[in-house]
PDB file of C-alpha atoms in Angstrom:
ATOM      1  CA  TYR M   1     -20.646  -8.928 -30.393  1.00 49.00           C
ATOM      2  CA  ALA M   2     -21.059 -12.698 -30.710  1.00 52.00           C
ATOM      3  CA  THR M   3     -17.336 -13.196 -30.099  1.00 64.00           C
ATOM      4  CA  ALA M   4     -17.394 -10.906 -27.059  1.00 63.00           C
ATOM      5  CA  ALA M   5     -20.430 -12.706 -25.669  1.00 67.00           C
ATOM      6  CA  ALA M   6     -18.747 -16.088 -26.181  1.00 69.00           C
ATOM      7  CA  MET M   7     -15.598 -14.891 -24.423  1.00 69.00           C
ATOM      8  CA  ALA M   8     -17.648 -13.506 -21.547  1.00 70.00           C
ATOM      9  CA  GLY M   9     -19.571 -16.775 -21.282  1.00 70.00           C
ATOM     10  CA  ALA M  10     -16.358 -18.800 -21.233  1.00 73.00           C
ATOM     11  CA  ALA M  11     -14.914 -16.547 -18.527  1.00 72.00           C
ATOM     12  CA  LEU M  12     -18.050 -16.914 -16.405  1.00 75.00           C
ATOM     13  CA  ALA M  13     -18.002 -20.688 -16.840  1.00 74.00           C
ATOM     14  CA  ARG M  14     -14.344 -20.842 -15.802  1.00 75.00           C
ATOM     15  CA  ALA M  15     -15.040 -18.650 -12.785  1.00 74.00           C
ATOM     16  CA  ALA M  16     -18.012 -20.828 -11.826  1.00 75.00           C
ATOM     17  CA  ARG M  17     -15.811 -23.937 -11.853  1.00 76.00           C
ATOM     18  CA  LEU M  18     -13.289 -22.221  -9.605  1.00 74.00           C
ATOM     19  CA  TRP M  19     -15.992 -21.012  -7.202  1.00 74.00           C
ATOM     20  CA  ALA M  20     -17.408 -24.524  -7.009  1.00 77.00           C
ATOM     21  CA  MET M  21     -13.952 -25.903  -6.208  1.00 77.00           C
ATOM     22  CA  LEU M  22     -13.549 -23.481  -3.316  1.00 75.00           C
ATOM     23  CA  ASP M  23     -16.993 -24.221  -1.937  1.00 77.00           C
ATOM     24  CA  GLU M  24     -16.305 -27.969  -2.218  1.00 77.00           C
ATOM     25  CA  MET M  25     -12.982 -27.553  -0.430  1.00 75.00           C
ATOM     26  CA  ALA M  26     -14.637 -25.585   2.388  1.00 76.00           C
ATOM     27  CA  GLU M  27     -17.035 -28.477   2.988  1.00 77.00           C
ATOM     28  CA  ASN M  28     -14.794 -31.503   2.360  1.00 79.00           C
ATOM     29  CA  GLU M  29     -11.252 -30.341   3.156  1.00 78.00           C
ATOM     30  CA  PRO M  30     -11.529 -27.773   5.982  1.00 78.00           C
ATOM     31  CA  GLN M  31      -7.836 -27.928   6.900  1.00 79.00           C
ATOM     32  CA  ALA M  32      -6.721 -27.281   3.325  1.00 76.00           C
ATOM     33  CA  TYR M  33      -9.309 -24.535   3.096  1.00 74.00           C
ATOM     34  CA  ARG M  34      -7.938 -22.850   6.224  1.00 75.00           C
ATOM     35  CA  ARG M  35      -4.476 -22.959   4.671  1.00 77.00           C
ATOM     36  CA  LEU M  36      -5.879 -21.212   1.628  1.00 74.00           C
ATOM     37  CA  LEU M  37      -7.435 -18.548   3.822  1.00 71.00           C
ATOM     38  CA  ARG M  38      -4.088 -17.934   5.514  1.00 74.00           C
ATOM     39  CA  GLN M  39      -2.400 -17.673   2.127  1.00 71.00           C
ATOM     40  CA  GLN M  40      -5.080 -15.259   1.007  1.00 67.00           C
ATOM     41  CA  ARG M  41      -4.599 -13.126   4.096  1.00 68.00           C
ATOM     42  CA  ALA M  42      -0.840 -12.926   3.517  1.00 65.00           C
ATOM     43  CA  GLU M  43      -1.371 -12.061  -0.151  1.00 65.00           C
ATOM     44  CA  ALA M  44      -3.963  -9.428   0.756  1.00 64.00           C
ATOM     45  CA  GLU M  45      -1.568  -7.786   3.209  1.00 63.00           C
ATOM     46  CA  ARG M  46       1.056  -7.605   0.460  1.00 62.00           C
ATOM     47  CA  PHE M  47      -1.454  -6.370  -2.094  1.00 65.00           C
ATOM     48  CA  CYS M  48      -2.862  -3.673   0.220  1.00 70.00           C
ATOM     49  CA  ALA M  49       0.505  -2.373   1.455  1.00 79.00           C
ATOM     50  CA  PRO M  50       0.922   1.268   0.354  1.00 87.00           C
ATOM     51  CA  PRO M  51       3.928   2.507  -1.634  1.00 90.00           C
ATOM     52  CA  GLU M  52       6.609   4.168   0.505  1.00 92.00           C
ATOM     53  CA  PRO M  53       9.170   6.828  -0.544  1.00 94.00           C
ATOM     54  CA  HIS M  54      12.735   5.571  -0.975  1.00 94.00           C
ATOM     55  CA  LEU M  55      14.658   8.378  -2.700  1.00 94.00           C
ATOM     56  CA  CYS M  56      13.990  11.404  -4.887  1.00 95.00           C
ATOM     57  CA  LEU M  57      15.897  12.189  -8.089  1.00 94.00           C
ATOM     58  CA  ARG M  58      16.145  15.571  -9.730  1.00 92.00           C
ATOM     59  CA  ALA M  59      16.514  14.947 -13.454  1.00 89.00           C
ATOM     60  CA  ARG M  60      17.875  17.388 -16.026  1.00 81.00           C
ATOM     61  CA  PRO M  61      16.951  17.874 -19.694  1.00 78.00           C
ATOM     62  CA  ALA M  62      19.599  16.850 -22.196  1.00 70.00           C
ATOM     63  CA  VAL M  63      21.843  19.606 -23.541  1.00 57.00           C
ATOM     64  CA  GLY M  64      19.911  21.509 -26.215  1.00 51.00           C
ATOM     65  CA  ALA M  65      16.605  19.761 -25.531  1.00 50.00           C
ATOM     66  CA  GLN M  66      15.151  22.555 -23.433  1.00 48.00           C
ATOM     67  CA  GLY M  67      16.108  25.329 -25.791  1.00 40.00           C
ATOM     68  CA  LEU M  68      14.903  23.460 -28.861  1.00 36.00           C
ATOM     69  CA  GLY M  69      11.751  22.149 -27.230  1.00 42.00           C
ATOM     70  CA  LEU M  70      12.793  18.511 -27.759  1.00 42.00           C
ATOM     71  CA  GLY M  71      10.971  16.583 -25.108  1.00 53.00           C
ATOM     72  CA  SER M  72      11.868  18.768 -22.145  1.00 57.00           C
ATOM     73  CA  PRO M  73       9.796  18.458 -18.936  1.00 62.00           C
ATOM     74  CA  PRO M  74       6.631  20.572 -19.277  1.00 64.00           C
ATOM     75  CA  GLY M  75       6.822  22.279 -15.903  1.00 62.00           C
ATOM     76  CA  GLY M  76      10.124  23.444 -14.415  1.00 76.00           C
ATOM     77  CA  PRO M  77      12.481  20.907 -12.775  1.00 87.00           C
ATOM     78  CA  LEU M  78      11.568  17.232 -13.017  1.00 90.00           C
ATOM     79  CA  PHE M  79      11.535  15.220  -9.777  1.00 93.00           C
ATOM     80  CA  ILE M  80      11.332  11.429  -9.888  1.00 95.00           C
ATOM     81  CA  ASN M  81      10.048   9.825  -6.688  1.00 96.00           C
ATOM     82  CA  VAL M  82      11.572   6.342  -6.538  1.00 96.00           C
ATOM     83  CA  CYS M  83       9.311   4.340  -4.218  1.00 94.00           C
ATOM     84  CA  SER M  84       9.243   0.945  -2.535  1.00 93.00           C
ATOM     85  CA  TRP M  85       6.014  -1.034  -3.019  1.00 90.00           C
ATOM     86  CA  LYS M  86       5.391  -4.634  -1.955  1.00 86.00           C
ATOM     87  CA  ARG M  87       2.585  -4.830  -4.479  1.00 84.00           C
ATOM     88  CA  VAL M  88       5.090  -4.667  -7.342  1.00 85.00           C
ATOM     89  CA  PRO M  89       6.421  -8.199  -7.933  1.00 85.00           C
ATOM     90  CA  ALA M  90      10.136  -8.878  -7.696  1.00 85.00           C
ATOM     91  CA  PRO M  91      11.915 -10.483 -10.653  1.00 84.00           C
ATOM     92  CA  LYS M  92      12.110 -14.252 -10.260  1.00 80.00           C
ATOM     93  CA  THR M  93      15.781 -14.274 -11.269  1.00 79.00           C
ATOM     94  CA  LEU M  94      18.422 -11.625 -11.900  1.00 75.00           C
ATOM     95  CA  ALA M  95      18.124 -12.368 -15.619  1.00 77.00           C
ATOM     96  CA  ASP M  96      14.398 -11.493 -15.718  1.00 80.00           C
ATOM     97  CA  PRO M  97      13.007  -8.004 -16.387  1.00 85.00           C
ATOM     98  CA  THR M  98      12.342  -5.943 -13.272  1.00 86.00           C
ATOM     99  CA  PRO M  99       8.657  -4.931 -12.954  1.00 88.00           C
ATOM    100  CA  VAL M 100       8.039  -1.247 -12.328  1.00 89.00           C
ATOM    101  CA  SER M 101       4.853   0.698 -11.669  1.00 88.00           C
ATOM    102  CA  ALA M 102       4.759   4.302 -12.872  1.00 89.00           C
ATOM    103  CA  GLY M 103       2.267   7.066 -12.124  1.00 89.00           C
ATOM    104  CA  PRO M 104       1.304   9.906 -14.461  1.00 89.00           C
ATOM    105  CA  LEU M 105       3.500  12.948 -15.016  1.00 89.00           C
ATOM    106  CA  GLU M 106       2.065  15.745 -12.895  1.00 89.00           C
ATOM    107  CA  VAL M 107       2.875  19.445 -13.166  1.00 87.00           C
ATOM    108  CA  VAL M 108       2.669  21.247  -9.810  1.00 84.00           C
ATOM    109  CA  SER M 109       2.396  25.005  -9.421  1.00 79.00           C
ATOM    110  CA  GLY M 110       1.811  27.152  -6.374  1.00 64.00           C
ATOM    111  CA  GLU M 111       3.383  29.982  -4.421  1.00 63.00           C
ATOM    112  CA  GLY M 112       5.503  30.903  -7.409  1.00 68.00           C
ATOM    113  CA  ASP M 113       6.996  27.398  -7.660  1.00 76.00           C
ATOM    114  CA  LEU M 114       6.627  25.248 -10.785  1.00 84.00           C
ATOM    115  CA  TYR M 115       7.914  21.696 -11.160  1.00 87.00           C
ATOM    116  CA  SER M 116       6.989  18.248 -12.506  1.00 89.00           C
ATOM    117  CA  ILE M 117       6.708  14.950 -10.624  1.00 93.00           C
ATOM    118  CA  ILE M 118       6.826  11.329 -11.780  1.00 94.00           C
ATOM    119  CA  ASP M 119       6.392   8.437  -9.308  1.00 94.00           C
ATOM    120  CA  ILE M 120       8.234   5.176 -10.003  1.00 93.00           C
ATOM    121  CA  ALA M 121       7.806   2.103  -7.760  1.00 91.00           C
ATOM    122  CA  TYR M 122       9.894  -1.054  -7.434  1.00 92.00           C
ATOM    123  CA  ASN M 123       9.668  -4.099  -5.232  1.00 89.00           C
ATOM    124  CA  PRO M 124      11.537  -3.517  -1.916  1.00 91.00           C
ATOM    125  CA  ASP M 125      13.979  -6.339  -2.718  1.00 90.00           C
ATOM    126  CA  VAL M 126      15.124  -4.526  -5.856  1.00 92.00           C
ATOM    127  CA  LEU M 127      15.867  -1.344  -3.923  1.00 93.00           C
ATOM    128  CA  GLN M 128      17.505  -3.291  -1.094  1.00 92.00           C
ATOM    129  CA  ARG M 129      20.002  -4.779  -3.547  1.00 90.00           C
ATOM    130  CA  GLY M 130      20.773  -1.245  -4.678  1.00 89.00           C
ATOM    131  CA  GLU M 131      21.355  -0.113  -1.103  1.00 90.00           C
ATOM    132  CA  GLU M 132      23.803  -2.970  -0.592  1.00 90.00           C
ATOM    133  CA  ASP M 133      25.710  -2.286  -3.826  1.00 90.00           C
ATOM    134  CA  PRO M 134      26.138   1.363  -4.986  1.00 88.00           C
ATOM    135  CA  ASP M 135      26.981   0.218  -8.535  1.00 87.00           C
ATOM    136  CA  LYS M 136      23.662  -1.598  -8.781  1.00 89.00           C
ATOM    137  CA  MET M 137      21.798   1.443  -7.477  1.00 90.00           C
ATOM    138  CA  GLU M 138      23.500   3.710 -10.010  1.00 90.00           C
ATOM    139  CA  HIS M 139      22.648   1.265 -12.774  1.00 89.00           C
ATOM    140  CA  LEU M 140      19.021   1.086 -11.623  1.00 90.00           C
ATOM    141  CA  ILE M 141      18.803   4.882 -11.630  1.00 91.00           C
ATOM    142  CA  HIS M 142      20.120   5.061 -15.205  1.00 88.00           C
ATOM    143  CA  LEU M 143      17.592   2.430 -16.288  1.00 89.00           C
ATOM    144  CA  THR M 144      14.906   4.466 -14.531  1.00 91.00           C
ATOM    145  CA  LEU M 145      15.900   7.577 -16.469  1.00 90.00           C
ATOM    146  CA  LYS M 146      15.785   5.609 -19.732  1.00 89.00           C
ATOM    147  CA  PHE M 147      12.348   4.305 -18.828  1.00 89.00           C
ATOM    148  CA  VAL M 148      11.096   7.821 -18.030  1.00 90.00           C
ATOM    149  CA  GLU M 149      12.480   9.113 -21.338  1.00 88.00           C
ATOM    150  CA  LYS M 150      10.687   6.487 -23.371  1.00 87.00           C
ATOM    151  CA  GLN M 151       7.459   6.368 -21.376  1.00 87.00           C
ATOM    152  CA  TYR M 152       6.897  10.131 -21.176  1.00 86.00           C
ATOM    153  CA  ASN M 153       8.578  11.153 -24.452  1.00 87.00           C
ATOM    154  CA  LEU M 154      11.278  13.219 -22.741  1.00 87.00           C
ATOM    155  CA  THR M 155      14.921  13.857 -23.572  1.00 85.00           C
ATOM    156  CA  LEU M 156      16.960  13.722 -20.356  1.00 84.00           C
ATOM    157  CA  SER M 157      20.588  14.057 -19.441  1.00 80.00           C
ATOM    158  CA  TYR M 158      22.108  11.227 -17.445  1.00 74.00           C
ATOM    159  CA  LEU M 159      23.367  13.792 -14.964  1.00 81.00           C
ATOM    160  CA  TYR M 160      21.062  13.664 -11.978  1.00 86.00           C
ATOM    161  CA  THR M 161      20.910  14.709  -8.336  1.00 90.00           C
ATOM    162  CA  ILE M 162      19.757  12.569  -5.417  1.00 91.00           C
ATOM    163  CA  GLU M 163      17.890  15.017  -3.202  1.00 92.00           C
ATOM    164  CA  SER M 164      18.312  15.168   0.570  1.00 92.00           C
ATOM    165  CA  PHE M 165      14.579  14.448   0.952  1.00 92.00           C
ATOM    166  CA  LYS M 166      12.984  11.121  -0.028  1.00 93.00           C
ATOM    167  CA  LEU M 167       9.779  12.497  -1.528  1.00 93.00           C
ATOM    168  CA  LYS M 168       8.785  15.541  -3.559  1.00 91.00           C
ATOM    169  CA  GLY M 169       5.173  16.495  -2.867  1.00 88.00           C
ATOM    170  CA  SER M 170       2.755  14.875  -0.445  1.00 88.00           C
ATOM    171  CA  LEU M 171       2.773  11.204   0.574  1.00 89.00           C
ATOM    172  CA  GLU M 172      -0.991  10.964   0.035  1.00 88.00           C
ATOM    173  CA  MET M 173      -0.832  12.258  -3.546  1.00 88.00           C
ATOM    174  CA  MET M 174       2.085   9.960  -4.429  1.00 91.00           C
ATOM    175  CA  GLN M 175       0.194   6.938  -3.139  1.00 88.00           C
ATOM    176  CA  GLN M 176      -2.965   7.983  -4.943  1.00 87.00           C
ATOM    177  CA  ARG M 177      -1.130   8.390  -8.251  1.00 87.00           C
ATOM    178  CA  LEU M 178       0.533   4.988  -7.977  1.00 86.00           C
ATOM    179  CA  LYS M 179      -2.576   3.196  -6.730  1.00 80.00           C
ATOM    180  CA  GLY M 180      -4.244   4.150  -9.978  1.00 70.00           C
ATOM    181  CA  ARG M 181      -2.089   1.375 -11.494  1.00 51.00           C
ATOM    182  CA  GLN M 182      -2.935  -2.331 -11.387  1.00 45.00           C
ATOM    183  CA  LEU M 183      -0.378  -5.114 -11.617  1.00 44.00           C
ATOM    184  CA  PRO M 184      -0.810  -7.795 -14.269  1.00 42.00           C
ATOM    185  CA  THR M 185      -1.704 -11.220 -12.947  1.00 38.00           C
ATOM    186  CA  PRO M 186      -0.825 -14.553 -14.556  1.00 35.00           C
ATOM    187  CA  ARG M 187      -3.520 -16.741 -16.066  1.00 35.00           C
ATOM    188  CA  LEU M 188      -3.958 -20.479 -15.685  1.00 32.00           C
ATOM    189  CA  SER M 189      -2.469 -22.289 -18.647  1.00 36.00           C
ATOM    190  CA  GLN M 190      -4.797 -25.262 -18.304  1.00 37.00           C
ATOM    191  CA  ASP M 191      -7.609 -26.594 -16.155  1.00 39.00           C
ATOM    192  CA  THR M 192      -6.336 -28.227 -12.983  1.00 35.00           C
ATOM    193  CA  LYS M 193      -8.021 -29.168  -9.742  1.00 37.00           C
ATOM    194  CA  LYS M 194      -6.271 -30.260  -6.570  1.00 38.00           C
ATOM    195  CA  GLU M 195      -2.987 -28.727  -7.744  1.00 38.00           C
ATOM    196  CA  LEU M 196      -4.490 -25.229  -7.886  1.00 42.00           C
ATOM    197  CA  THR M 197      -3.177 -22.762  -5.338  1.00 46.00           C
ATOM    198  CA  LEU M 198      -5.200 -19.860  -4.009  1.00 45.00           C
ATOM    199  CA  ASP M 199      -2.951 -17.412  -5.861  1.00 44.00           C
ATOM    200  CA  ASP M 200      -3.756 -19.212  -9.132  1.00 45.00           C
ATOM    201  CA  LEU M 201      -7.454 -19.007  -8.372  1.00 45.00           C
ATOM    202  CA  LEU M 202      -7.342 -15.348  -7.445  1.00 45.00           C
ATOM    203  CA  CYS M 203      -5.203 -14.494 -10.458  1.00 45.00           C
ATOM    204  CA  THR M 204      -7.659 -16.203 -12.792  1.00 42.00           C
ATOM    205  CA  LEU M 205     -10.637 -14.440 -11.245  1.00 42.00           C
ATOM    206  CA  GLU M 206      -9.012 -11.030 -11.075  1.00 41.00           C
ATOM    207  CA  ALA M 207      -6.929 -11.031 -14.280  1.00 40.00           C
ATOM    208  CA  LYS M 208      -7.851  -8.272 -16.707  1.00 37.00           C
ATOM    209  CA  ASP M 209      -6.492  -7.324 -20.085  1.00 34.00           C
ATOM    210  CA  CYS M 210      -3.723  -4.760 -19.755  1.00 35.00           C
ATOM    211  CA  ALA M 211      -4.498  -1.304 -21.093  1.00 34.00           C
ATOM    212  CA  ASN M 212      -0.882  -1.008 -22.304  1.00 34.00           C
ATOM    213  CA  PRO M 213       1.482  -3.874 -23.186  1.00 33.00           C
ATOM    214  CA  PRO M 214       4.628  -4.324 -21.085  1.00 33.00           C
ATOM    215  CA  VAL M 215       7.586  -2.213 -22.181  1.00 38.00           C
ATOM    216  CA  LEU M 216      11.093  -3.673 -22.001  1.00 38.00           C
ATOM    217  CA  LEU M 217      13.956  -1.220 -21.894  1.00 38.00           C
ATOM    218  CA  LYS M 218      17.163  -2.739 -23.258  1.00 42.00           C
ATOM    219  CA  GLU M 219      20.731  -1.587 -22.979  1.00 45.00           C
ATOM    220  CA  LYS M 220      22.130   0.166 -26.044  1.00 46.00           C
ATOM    221  CA  SER M 221      25.517  -1.481 -25.626  1.00 41.00           C
ATOM    222  CA  GLY M 222      26.144  -5.139 -26.357  1.00 40.00           C
ATOM    223  CA  THR M 223      27.504  -5.816 -22.887  1.00 41.00           C
ATOM    224  CA  GLN M 224      25.370  -7.765 -20.468  1.00 43.00           C
ATOM    225  CA  SER M 225      23.466  -5.642 -17.992  1.00 42.00           C
ATOM    226  CA  LYS M 226      24.465  -5.717 -14.330  1.00 45.00           C
ATOM    227  CA  MET M 227      20.819  -5.260 -13.383  1.00 44.00           C
ATOM    228  CA  PRO M 228      17.625  -6.709 -14.859  1.00 44.00           C
ATOM    229  CA  LEU M 229      15.754  -4.803 -17.545  1.00 56.00           C
ATOM    230  CA  ILE M 230      12.589  -2.906 -16.655  1.00 56.00           C
ATOM    231  CA  GLU M 231       9.049  -4.019 -17.375  1.00 57.00           C
ATOM    232  CA  GLU M 232       6.202  -1.527 -17.085  1.00 55.00           C
ATOM    233  CA  ILE M 233       3.025  -2.273 -15.164  1.00 50.00           C
ATOM    234  CA  SER M 234      -0.224  -1.336 -16.913  1.00 46.00           C
ATOM    235  CA  SER M 235      -2.887   1.031 -15.550  1.00 41.00           C
ATOM    236  CA  THR M 236      -6.515   0.876 -14.426  1.00 41.00           C
ATOM    237  CA  GLU M 237      -9.073   3.116 -12.748  1.00 38.00           C
ATOM    238  CA  MET M 238      -9.350   3.586  -8.989  1.00 41.00           C
ATOM    239  CA  PRO M 239     -11.737   1.076  -7.336  1.00 43.00           C
ATOM    240  CA  GLU M 240     -15.245   2.102  -6.337  1.00 52.00           C
ATOM    241  CA  LYS M 241     -16.075   2.932  -2.727  1.00 61.00           C
ATOM    242  CA  GLN M 242     -16.954  -0.106  -0.609  1.00 75.00           C
ATOM    243  CA  SER M 243     -20.061  -0.322   1.588  1.00 85.00           C
ATOM    244  CA  THR M 244     -20.547  -1.946   5.008  1.00 88.00           C
ATOM    245  CA  PRO M 245     -22.609  -5.156   4.731  1.00 89.00           C
ATOM    246  CA  VAL M 246     -25.357  -6.240   7.104  1.00 90.00           C
ATOM    247  CA  TYR M 247     -24.033  -8.701   9.690  1.00 90.00           C
ATOM    248  CA  GLU M 248     -24.910 -10.591  12.872  1.00 92.00           C
ATOM    249  CA  MET M 249     -22.350 -11.751  15.444  1.00 91.00           C
ATOM    250  CA  ASN M 250     -23.108 -14.214  18.247  1.00 92.00           C
ATOM    251  CA  THR M 251     -21.012 -15.773  21.002  1.00 92.00           C
ATOM    252  CA  VAL M 252     -21.890 -19.438  21.607  1.00 92.00           C
ATOM    253  CA  LYS M 253     -21.518 -20.450  25.280  1.00 91.00           C
ATOM    254  CA  ASP M 254     -21.593 -23.752  27.161  1.00 89.00           C
ATOM    255  CA  ALA M 255     -23.917 -24.684  30.032  1.00 89.00           C
ATOM    256  CA  ASN M 256     -21.725 -22.733  32.447  1.00 89.00           C
ATOM    257  CA  LYS M 257     -21.954 -19.654  30.213  1.00 89.00           C
ATOM    258  CA  LYS M 258     -18.321 -20.012  29.251  1.00 91.00           C
ATOM    259  CA  PRO M 259     -17.715 -18.707  25.693  1.00 91.00           C
ATOM    260  CA  LEU M 260     -16.859 -21.487  23.241  1.00 93.00           C
ATOM    261  CA  LYS M 261     -16.930 -19.965  19.786  1.00 93.00           C
ATOM    262  CA  ILE M 262     -17.960 -16.903  17.826  1.00 93.00           C
ATOM    263  CA  GLU M 263     -20.274 -17.075  14.829  1.00 93.00           C
ATOM    264  CA  LEU M 264     -20.474 -14.222  12.340  1.00 92.00           C
ATOM    265  CA  LYS M 265     -23.090 -14.121   9.578  1.00 93.00           C
ATOM    266  CA  ILE M 266     -22.605 -11.518   6.850  1.00 92.00           C
ATOM    267  CA  GLU M 267     -25.121 -10.731   4.097  1.00 92.00           C
ATOM    268  CA  LEU M 268     -23.320 -10.241   0.771  1.00 91.00           C
ATOM    269  CA  PRO M 269     -26.003  -9.905  -1.923  1.00 89.00           C
ATOM    270  CA  LYS M 270     -23.486  -8.720  -4.557  1.00 88.00           C
ATOM    271  CA  VAL M 271     -21.141 -11.687  -4.014  1.00 87.00           C
ATOM    272  CA  SER M 272     -21.361 -14.939  -5.995  1.00 84.00           C
ATOM    273  CA  SER M 273     -18.780 -17.057  -4.123  1.00 78.00           C
ATOM    274  CA  VAL M 274     -16.466 -17.104  -1.122  1.00 74.00           C
ATOM    275  CA  SER M 275     -13.533 -16.769  -3.511  1.00 76.00           C
ATOM    276  CA  GLU M 276     -14.373 -13.069  -3.914  1.00 82.00           C
ATOM    277  CA  CYS M 277     -13.911 -12.460  -0.195  1.00 83.00           C
ATOM    278  CA  ASP M 278     -10.642 -11.567   1.491  1.00 82.00           C
ATOM    279  CA  LEU M 279     -10.773 -12.765   5.106  1.00 84.00           C
ATOM    280  CA  ARG M 280      -8.206 -11.539   7.637  1.00 85.00           C
ATOM    281  CA  ILE M 281      -8.536 -12.537  11.267  1.00 87.00           C
ATOM    282  CA  SER M 282      -6.348 -11.953  14.299  1.00 87.00           C
ATOM    283  CA  LYS M 283      -6.811 -12.820  17.947  1.00 88.00           C
ATOM    284  CA  ASP M 284      -9.074  -9.844  18.565  1.00 87.00           C
ATOM    285  CA  ASP M 285     -10.460  -8.566  15.272  1.00 88.00           C
ATOM    286  CA  ILE M 286     -11.694  -9.664  11.863  1.00 90.00           C
ATOM    287  CA  VAL M 287     -11.730  -7.960   8.466  1.00 88.00           C
ATOM    288  CA  ILE M 288     -13.830  -8.956   5.455  1.00 88.00           C
ATOM    289  CA  ASP M 289     -12.875  -7.239   2.206  1.00 86.00           C
ATOM    290  CA  VAL M 290     -14.660  -7.721  -1.119  1.00 87.00           C
ATOM    291  CA  PRO M 291     -12.907  -5.436  -3.639  1.00 84.00           C
ATOM    292  CA  GLU M 292     -15.144  -2.668  -4.998  1.00 81.00           C
ATOM    293  CA  LYS M 293     -18.161  -4.060  -3.077  1.00 87.00           C
ATOM    294  CA  TYR M 294     -17.928  -4.481   0.712  1.00 88.00           C
ATOM    295  CA  LYS M 295     -15.606  -3.952   3.634  1.00 88.00           C
ATOM    296  CA  LEU M 296     -16.278  -4.872   7.261  1.00 89.00           C
ATOM    297  CA  GLN M 297     -13.893  -4.571  10.211  1.00 89.00           C
ATOM    298  CA  LEU M 298     -15.021  -5.756  13.644  1.00 89.00           C
ATOM    299  CA  ASP M 299     -13.487  -6.094  17.095  1.00 89.00           C
ATOM    300  CA  LEU M 300     -14.185  -9.568  18.464  1.00 89.00           C
ATOM    301  CA  PRO M 301     -15.836  -9.834  21.916  1.00 90.00           C
ATOM    302  CA  GLU M 302     -13.390 -12.600  22.958  1.00 91.00           C
ATOM    303  CA  LEU M 303      -9.818 -13.524  22.112  1.00 92.00           C
ATOM    304  CA  VAL M 304      -9.901 -16.314  19.517  1.00 90.00           C
ATOM    305  CA  ASP M 305      -7.682 -18.999  18.038  1.00 90.00           C
ATOM    306  CA  GLU M 306      -7.431 -17.808  14.432  1.00 85.00           C
ATOM    307  CA  GLU M 307      -6.118 -21.221  13.320  1.00 86.00           C
ATOM    308  CA  THR M 308      -9.604 -22.692  13.923  1.00 88.00           C
ATOM    309  CA  THR M 309     -11.362 -20.306  11.530  1.00 87.00           C
ATOM    310  CA  THR M 310     -13.828 -21.793   9.035  1.00 86.00           C
ATOM    311  CA  ALA M 311     -15.870 -19.920   6.444  1.00 84.00           C
ATOM    312  CA  VAL M 312     -18.810 -21.264   4.435  1.00 85.00           C
ATOM    313  CA  PHE M 313     -20.654 -19.271   1.795  1.00 83.00           C
ATOM    314  CA  ASN M 314     -24.313 -20.054   1.097  1.00 86.00           C
ATOM    315  CA  LYS M 315     -24.651 -19.235  -2.593  1.00 85.00           C
ATOM    316  CA  GLY M 316     -28.447 -19.360  -2.475  1.00 85.00           C
ATOM    317  CA  LYS M 317     -28.864 -16.890   0.371  1.00 89.00           C
ATOM    318  CA  ARG M 318     -25.615 -14.979  -0.422  1.00 89.00           C
ATOM    319  CA  VAL M 319     -24.596 -15.254   3.238  1.00 89.00           C
ATOM    320  CA  LEU M 320     -21.058 -15.873   4.509  1.00 89.00           C
ATOM    321  CA  VAL M 321     -20.874 -17.751   7.836  1.00 89.00           C
ATOM    322  CA  ILE M 322     -17.575 -17.520   9.726  1.00 90.00           C
ATOM    323  CA  THR M 323     -16.930 -19.617  12.820  1.00 91.00           C
ATOM    324  CA  VAL M 324     -13.888 -19.375  15.085  1.00 91.00           C
ATOM    325  CA  GLN M 325     -13.133 -21.025  18.428  1.00 93.00           C
ATOM    326  CA  VAL M 326     -12.523 -18.877  21.499  1.00 92.00           C
ATOM    327  CA  ALA M 327      -8.886 -19.087  22.621  1.00 90.00           C
ATOM    328  CA  LYS M 328      -8.204 -21.214  25.675  1.00 85.00           C
ATOM    329  CA  PRO M 329      -6.906 -19.210  28.625  1.00 79.00           C
ATOM    330  CA  ASP M 330      -3.220 -19.556  29.463  1.00 68.00           C
ATOM    331  CA  PRO M 331      -2.616 -22.050  32.273  1.00 60.00           C
TER     332      PRO M 331
END
C-alpha cells in the first residue's frame, strides 16, 4: 500500500506541475497557448473519430480443426470486420509494427442464423497502402488471420473470402465493441518545460497502464516481411456518461451596441486544471469536452474569429472563462 500511495503521490505531483505550466502559458504566452488549443482540437477530432467499415472477411477453420474441436470458431461462420479508425496510430516507418485495435469475439444468433464476429481496426493509411497495392493487402489479411488465431486461440485456414458487403452486423455495435478499447499513450521520458508539446502533456495526464501487454506477430519464415508486423492495442472500460455544466454566456458590445466579443463562463467543479478540457471552436459554435465528466455544445450568438480565442481556468473557483472576438464583417 505504501508503494502504491507513493506512486499515486508522484503521479499527482507530476500532473500538478503540468497543470501549472499550462496555466502559466495561458497568462504569459497567449499566442503559444492558442496554438496548443488548436493542436488539442485537431487531436480531439482524430481521437473522437468513429471506426468505419473497410472490408469484411469470412474466415474458415483449418482442415480437421472443426471436427476435432481444435480452436474452431464457437458459433458458425467467422466474420472479421476490418475497419478504418483514425484513432489507431499509424506506424512511424514501414519497419515498425503496425498497431491494431481488436474488439471481443461475439457470437450472434437470431432467426435461425448463427455466426461469430471479430472487429479489427487499422489506421486509414495502412489500409490505403493495401488498396494501392493488392500484394500488400493480401499480406495484411494474412497477418490479420495470424493475429486472430493467436489472440482468440483459434485454428484458421489461410483460405478466406472477401465478402461483397463491408460490414457484418450493425455499424453501431461494431463501433461500440471497438470503442471499448483504449490506445496506449507514450510517457514523458524526463521533465522538460518549454519544449513540451500539448500531445506530450495530454499523453502524460491520460496514460494508463495497459491491461494486456502489446503482442507482436512475427513471420514464421526467415524472409523479411513486405508489411509491418502487428501490435495489439490494450483494452479499457467504456467512459462514464458526461453531464452538462452550468454556464453563462454574454456578448460584450461597444457604445454603439455593436458586438465586440463573446465571454463564456463555465463552472467545472470536478476539474482541477484547463489541461483536462478539450476546447473546439468554430465560427458559429463551441464545444467543451472533459472526458468522463462534462460536455457542453453551444451555438454562438455571433460569428467569431476562432483564432482570437483565449481560455483561462480559475483553479480556486473551478471556473473556465473563454473569450473570443466577434468576426469583422466582410467589406
